[in-house]
Amino acid sequence: MPLYLTRFSYTPEAWAKLIKEPEDRREAIGPLLEAVGGKLHGLWYAFGDHDGYVLLESPDNATVASVLVTVAGSGSFHSMSTTVLLTVEETLDALRRAQSVAYRPPGG
């Protein structure tokens, strides 16, 4: 199954709720993903540009998109972005396929 890395930042209101009542958000995220055939690999909080990172797998892009738009629609996030991760094997396959792709750069 494809892997995805989601970066997120909470709103100040969401942080205030978590301060008032701390909770392990893995307990909400894991079952949510499992309900659509996915899996939570981990949740990390961080300093820097994003408040946290989620590593997950999902059967396909449409499935993970349905989860992410639902979560984003909660209003608890200031920002959220997701990157589809490729395995080394997928990247090697892509590199081999690229050998037969013809491309003409601009002005070339």
Coordinates of N, CA, C and O in Angstrom, one line a residue:
M1 N 0.8 -1.2 0.0 CA 0.0 0.0 0.0 C 0.9 1.2 0.0 O 1.9 1.3 0.6
P2 N 0.4 2.3 -0.7 CA 1.2 3.5 -0.7 C 1.3 4.2 0.7 O 0.5 4.1 1.5
L3 N 2.5 4.8 0.9 CA 2.8 5.5 2.1 C 2.6 7.0 1.9 O 2.9 7.5 0.8
Y4 N 2.2 7.7 2.9 CA 2.0 9.2 2.8 C 2.6 9.8 4.1 O 2.5 9.3 5.2
L5 N 3.2 11.0 3.9 CA 3.7 11.8 5.0 C 2.9 13.1 5.0 O 2.9 13.9 4.1
T6 N 2.1 13.3 6.1 CA 1.3 14.5 6.3 C 1.9 15.4 7.3 O 2.3 14.9 8.4
R7 N 2.1 16.6 6.9 CA 2.6 17.7 7.8 C 1.4 18.5 8.2 O 0.6 18.9 7.4
F8 N 1.3 18.9 9.5 CA 0.2 19.7 9.9 C 0.6 20.7 11.0 O 1.6 20.6 11.7
S9 N -0.2 21.8 11.1 CA -0.1 22.8 12.1 C -1.5 23.0 12.7 O -2.4 23.2 11.9
Y10 N -1.6 22.9 14.0 CA -2.9 23.1 14.7 C -3.2 24.6 14.7 O -2.3 25.5 14.7
T11 N -4.5 25.0 14.9 CA -4.9 26.3 15.2 C -4.6 26.6 16.6 O -4.5 25.7 17.4
P12 N -4.5 27.9 17.0 CA -4.4 28.2 18.5 C -5.5 27.6 19.3 O -5.3 27.1 20.4
E13 N -6.7 27.6 18.8 CA -7.9 27.0 19.5 C -7.7 25.5 19.7 O -8.0 25.0 20.8
A14 N -7.2 24.8 18.7 CA -6.9 23.3 18.9 C -5.9 23.1 20.0 O -6.0 22.2 20.8
W15 N -4.8 23.9 20.0 CA -3.8 23.8 21.0 C -4.4 24.1 22.4 O -4.1 23.4 23.4
A16 N -5.2 25.1 22.5 CA -5.9 25.4 23.8 C -6.7 24.2 24.3 O -6.7 23.9 25.5
K17 N -7.4 23.6 23.4 CA -8.2 22.4 23.8 C -7.3 21.2 24.3 O -7.6 20.6 25.2
L18 N -6.2 21.0 23.6 CA -5.3 20.0 24.0 C -4.6 20.3 25.3 O -4.3 19.4 26.1
I19 N -4.3 21.6 25.5 CA -3.7 22.0 26.8 C -4.7 21.7 27.9 O -4.3 21.2 29.0
K20 N -6.0 22.1 27.7 CA -7.0 21.9 28.7 C -7.2 20.4 29.0 O -7.4 20.0 30.2
E21 N -7.2 19.6 27.9 CA -7.5 18.2 28.1 C -6.5 17.4 27.2 O -6.9 17.1 26.0
P22 N -5.3 17.2 27.6 CA -4.3 16.4 26.8 C -4.8 15.1 26.4 O -5.5 14.4 27.2
E23 N -4.6 14.7 25.1 CA -5.0 13.4 24.6 C -4.0 12.9 23.6 O -3.3 13.7 22.9
D24 N -3.9 11.6 23.5 CA -3.1 10.9 22.6 C -3.8 10.8 21.2 O -4.8 10.0 21.1
R25 N -3.5 11.7 20.3 CA -4.3 11.8 19.1 C -4.1 10.5 18.2 O -4.9 10.3 17.3
R26 N -3.1 9.7 18.5 CA -3.0 8.4 17.8 C -4.3 7.5 18.0 O -4.7 6.8 17.1
E27 N -4.9 7.7 19.1 CA -6.1 6.9 19.4 C -7.3 7.4 18.6 O -8.3 6.6 18.4
A28 N -7.3 8.5 18.0 CA -8.3 9.0 17.0 C -7.9 8.7 15.6 O -8.7 8.3 14.8
I29 N -6.6 8.9 15.3 CA -6.2 8.7 13.9 C -6.1 7.3 13.5 O -6.5 6.9 12.4
G30 N -5.6 6.4 14.4 CA -5.4 5.0 14.0 C -6.7 4.4 13.6 O -6.8 3.8 12.5
P31 N -7.8 4.4 14.4 CA -9.0 3.8 14.0 C -9.7 4.4 12.8 O -10.3 3.8 12.0
L32 N -9.5 5.7 12.6 CA -10.0 6.4 11.4 C -9.4 5.8 10.2 O -10.1 5.5 9.2
L33 N -8.1 5.6 10.2 CA -7.4 5.1 9.0 C -7.8 3.6 8.8 O -8.0 3.2 7.7
E34 N -7.9 2.9 9.9 CA -8.2 1.4 9.8 C -9.6 1.3 9.2 O -9.8 0.3 8.5
A35 N -10.5 2.2 9.5 CA -11.9 2.1 9.0 C -12.0 2.2 7.5 O -12.9 1.7 6.9
V36 N -10.9 2.8 6.9 CA -10.9 2.9 5.4 C -9.9 2.0 4.8 O -9.5 2.2 3.6
G37 N -9.3 1.1 5.6 CA -8.4 0.1 5.0 C -6.9 0.6 5.1 O -6.0 0.0 4.5
G38 N -6.7 1.7 5.9 CA -5.3 2.2 6.0 C -4.7 1.8 7.3 O -5.2 1.0 8.1
K39 N -3.5 2.4 7.6 CA -2.8 2.1 8.8 C -2.0 3.3 9.2 O -1.3 4.0 8.4
L40 N -2.0 3.6 10.5 CA -1.1 4.7 11.1 C 0.2 4.1 11.4 O 0.3 3.1 12.2
H41 N 1.3 4.6 10.9 CA 2.7 4.2 11.2 C 3.3 5.0 12.3 O 4.2 4.5 13.0
G42 N 2.8 6.2 12.5 CA 3.4 7.0 13.5 C 2.9 8.5 13.5 O 2.4 9.0 12.5
L43 N 2.9 9.1 14.7 CA 2.6 10.5 14.8 C 3.7 11.1 15.6 O 4.1 10.6 16.7
W44 N 4.3 12.2 15.1 CA 5.3 12.9 15.8 C 5.0 14.4 15.9 O 4.5 15.0 14.9
Y45 N 5.3 15.1 17.0 CA 5.2 16.5 17.1 C 6.6 17.1 17.0 O 7.6 16.4 17.2
A46 N 6.7 18.3 16.5 CA 8.0 18.9 16.2 C 8.1 20.4 16.4 O 7.0 21.1 16.5
F47 N 9.3 20.9 16.5 CA 9.5 22.3 16.5 C 9.7 22.7 15.0 O 10.1 21.8 14.2
G48 N 9.5 23.9 14.6 CA 9.8 24.3 13.2 C 8.5 24.8 12.5 O 7.6 25.3 13.0
D49 N 8.6 24.5 11.2 CA 7.5 25.0 10.3 C 6.2 24.3 10.5 O 5.1 24.8 10.1
H50 N 6.2 23.1 11.0 CA 5.0 22.3 11.2 C 4.9 21.8 12.7 O 6.0 21.6 13.3
D51 N 3.7 21.7 13.2 CA 3.5 21.2 14.5 C 3.7 19.7 14.7 O 4.1 19.2 15.7
G52 N 3.5 19.0 13.6 CA 3.6 17.6 13.6 C 3.6 16.9 12.3 O 3.3 17.5 11.3
Y53 N 3.8 15.6 12.3 CA 4.0 14.8 11.2 C 3.2 13.4 11.4 O 3.3 12.9 12.5
V54 N 2.5 13.0 10.4 CA 1.9 11.7 10.5 C 2.4 10.8 9.3 O 2.4 11.3 8.1
L55 N 2.8 9.6 9.6 CA 3.2 8.6 8.5 C 2.1 7.6 8.5 O 1.8 7.0 9.5
L56 N 1.5 7.4 7.3 CA 0.4 6.5 7.2 C 0.4 5.8 5.9 O 1.1 6.2 5.0
E57 N -0.4 4.7 5.8 CA -0.6 4.1 4.5 C -2.1 4.0 4.3 O -2.9 4.0 5.2
S58 N -2.4 4.0 3.0 CA -3.8 4.0 2.5 C -3.8 3.2 1.2 O -2.9 3.1 0.5
P59 N -5.0 2.6 1.0 CA -5.1 1.8 -0.2 C -4.9 2.5 -1.5 O -4.4 2.0 -2.5
D60 N -5.2 3.8 -1.5 CA -5.0 4.6 -2.7 C -5.2 6.1 -2.4 O -5.5 6.5 -1.3
N61 N -4.9 6.9 -3.4 CA -4.9 8.4 -3.2 C -6.3 8.9 -2.9 O -6.4 9.8 -2.0
A62 N -7.3 8.4 -3.5 CA -8.7 8.9 -3.3 C -9.1 8.6 -1.8 O -9.8 9.4 -1.2
T63 N -8.7 7.4 -1.3 CA -9.1 7.1 0.1 C -8.4 8.0 1.1 O -9.0 8.5 1.9
V64 N -7.1 8.2 0.9 CA -6.4 9.1 1.8 C -6.9 10.5 1.7 O -7.1 11.3 2.7
A65 N -7.3 10.9 0.5 CA -7.8 12.3 0.2 C -9.1 12.4 1.0 O -9.4 13.5 1.6
S66 N -10.0 11.4 1.0 CA -11.3 11.5 1.7 C -11.1 11.7 3.2 O -11.8 12.5 3.8
V67 N -10.1 11.0 3.7 CA -9.8 11.2 5.2 C -9.2 12.6 5.4 O -9.7 13.2 6.4
L68 N -8.3 13.0 4.6 CA -7.6 14.3 4.9 C -8.6 15.5 4.7 O -8.5 16.4 5.5
V69 N -9.5 15.4 3.7 CA -10.4 16.6 3.6 C -11.4 16.5 4.8 O -11.8 17.6 5.3
T70 N -11.8 15.4 5.3 CA -12.6 15.3 6.5 C -11.9 15.9 7.7 O -12.5 16.7 8.4
V71 N -10.7 15.5 7.9 CA -9.9 16.0 9.0 C -9.7 17.5 8.9 O -9.9 18.3 9.8
A72 N -9.3 18.0 7.7 CA -9.1 19.4 7.5 C -10.3 20.2 7.7 O -10.3 21.3 8.2
G73 N -11.5 19.6 7.4 CA -12.7 20.3 7.5 C -13.2 20.5 9.0 O -14.1 21.2 9.3
S74 N -12.4 19.9 9.9 CA -12.8 20.0 11.3 C -12.5 21.4 11.9 O -13.0 21.7 12.9
G75 N -11.7 22.1 11.1 CA -11.3 23.5 11.6 C -10.2 23.5 12.6 O -9.9 24.6 13.2
S76 N -9.6 22.4 12.9 CA -8.6 22.3 14.0 C -7.2 22.6 13.4 O -6.2 22.6 14.2
F77 N -7.1 22.8 12.1 CA -5.7 22.9 11.5 C -5.5 24.2 10.8 O -6.4 24.7 10.1
H78 N -4.4 24.8 11.1 CA -4.0 26.0 10.4 C -3.5 25.7 9.0 O -3.7 26.4 8.1
S79 N -2.8 24.6 8.9 CA -2.3 24.1 7.6 C -2.1 22.6 7.7 O -1.9 22.0 8.7
M80 N -2.1 22.0 6.5 CA -2.0 20.5 6.3 C -1.5 20.3 4.9 O -2.1 20.8 3.9
S81 N -0.5 19.5 4.7 CA 0.0 19.1 3.4 C 0.5 17.6 3.5 O 0.9 17.2 4.5
T82 N 0.3 16.9 2.3 CA 0.6 15.5 2.3 C 1.5 15.2 1.1 O 1.3 15.8 0.0
T83 N 2.5 14.4 1.3 CA 3.4 13.9 0.2 C 3.2 12.4 0.1 O 3.3 11.7 1.1
V84 N 3.0 12.0 -1.2 CA 3.0 10.6 -1.5 C 4.5 10.1 -1.5 O 5.3 10.7 -2.2
L85 N 4.8 9.1 -0.7 CA 6.2 8.6 -0.6 C 6.3 7.3 -1.6 O 5.4 6.5 -1.6
L86 N 7.4 7.3 -2.2 CA 7.8 6.2 -3.1 C 8.8 5.3 -2.4 O 9.7 5.8 -1.8
T87 N 8.6 4.0 -2.6 CA 9.7 3.1 -2.1 C 10.9 3.2 -3.0 O 10.8 3.7 -4.1
V88 N 12.0 2.6 -2.5 CA 13.2 2.6 -3.4 C 12.9 1.8 -4.7 O 13.3 2.2 -5.8
E89 N 12.1 0.7 -4.5 CA 11.8 -0.2 -5.7 C 10.9 0.6 -6.7 O 11.1 0.5 -7.9
E90 N 10.0 1.4 -6.2 CA 9.1 2.2 -7.1 C 10.0 3.2 -7.8 O 9.8 3.5 -9.0
T91 N 10.9 3.8 -7.1 CA 11.8 4.8 -7.7 C 12.7 4.2 -8.8 O 12.8 4.8 -9.8
L92 N 13.2 3.0 -8.5 CA 14.0 2.3 -9.5 C 13.2 2.0 -10.7 O 13.7 2.2 -11.8
D93 N 12.0 1.6 -10.5 CA 11.1 1.3 -11.6 C 10.8 2.6 -12.4 O 10.9 2.5 -13.7
A94 N 10.6 3.7 -11.8 CA 10.4 4.9 -12.5 C 11.6 5.4 -13.2 O 11.5 5.9 -14.4
L95 N 12.8 5.2 -12.7 CA 14.0 5.5 -13.4 C 14.2 4.7 -14.6 O 14.6 5.2 -15.7
R96 N 13.9 3.4 -14.5 CA 14.0 2.5 -15.7 C 13.0 2.9 -16.8 O 13.3 3.0 -18.0
R97 N 11.8 3.3 -16.4 CA 10.7 3.7 -17.3 C 11.1 5.0 -18.0 O 10.8 5.3 -19.1
A98 N 11.8 5.9 -17.2 CA 12.2 7.2 -17.7 C 13.2 7.1 -18.9 O 13.3 8.0 -19.7
Q99 N 13.9 5.9 -19.0 CA 14.8 5.7 -20.1 C 14.2 5.8 -21.4 O 14.8 6.1 -22.4
S100 N 12.9 5.4 -21.5 CA 12.2 5.4 -22.8 C 11.2 6.6 -23.0 O 10.5 6.6 -23.9
V101 N 11.3 7.5 -22.1 CA 10.4 8.7 -22.2 C 11.1 9.8 -23.0 O 12.3 10.2 -22.7
A102 N 10.5 10.2 -24.1 CA 11.1 11.3 -24.9 C 10.5 12.6 -24.5 O 9.3 12.8 -24.3
Y103 N 11.4 13.6 -24.2 CA 11.0 14.9 -23.8 C 11.9 16.0 -24.5 O 13.1 15.8 -24.6
R104 N 11.2 17.0 -24.9 CA 11.9 18.1 -25.5 C 11.8 19.3 -24.6 O 10.7 19.8 -24.3
P105 N 12.9 19.8 -24.0 CA 12.8 21.0 -23.1 C 12.5 22.2 -23.9 O 12.6 22.3 -25.1
P106 N 12.0 23.2 -23.2 CA 11.6 24.5 -23.9 C 12.8 25.0 -24.7 O 14.0 25.0 -24.2
G107 N 12.6 25.4 -25.9 CA 13.6 26.0 -26.7 C 14.5 24.9 -27.3 O 15.5 25.3 -28.0
G108 N 14.3 23.7 -27.0 CA 15.2 22.6 -27.5 C 14.8 21.9 -28.7 O 13.8 22.0 -29.3

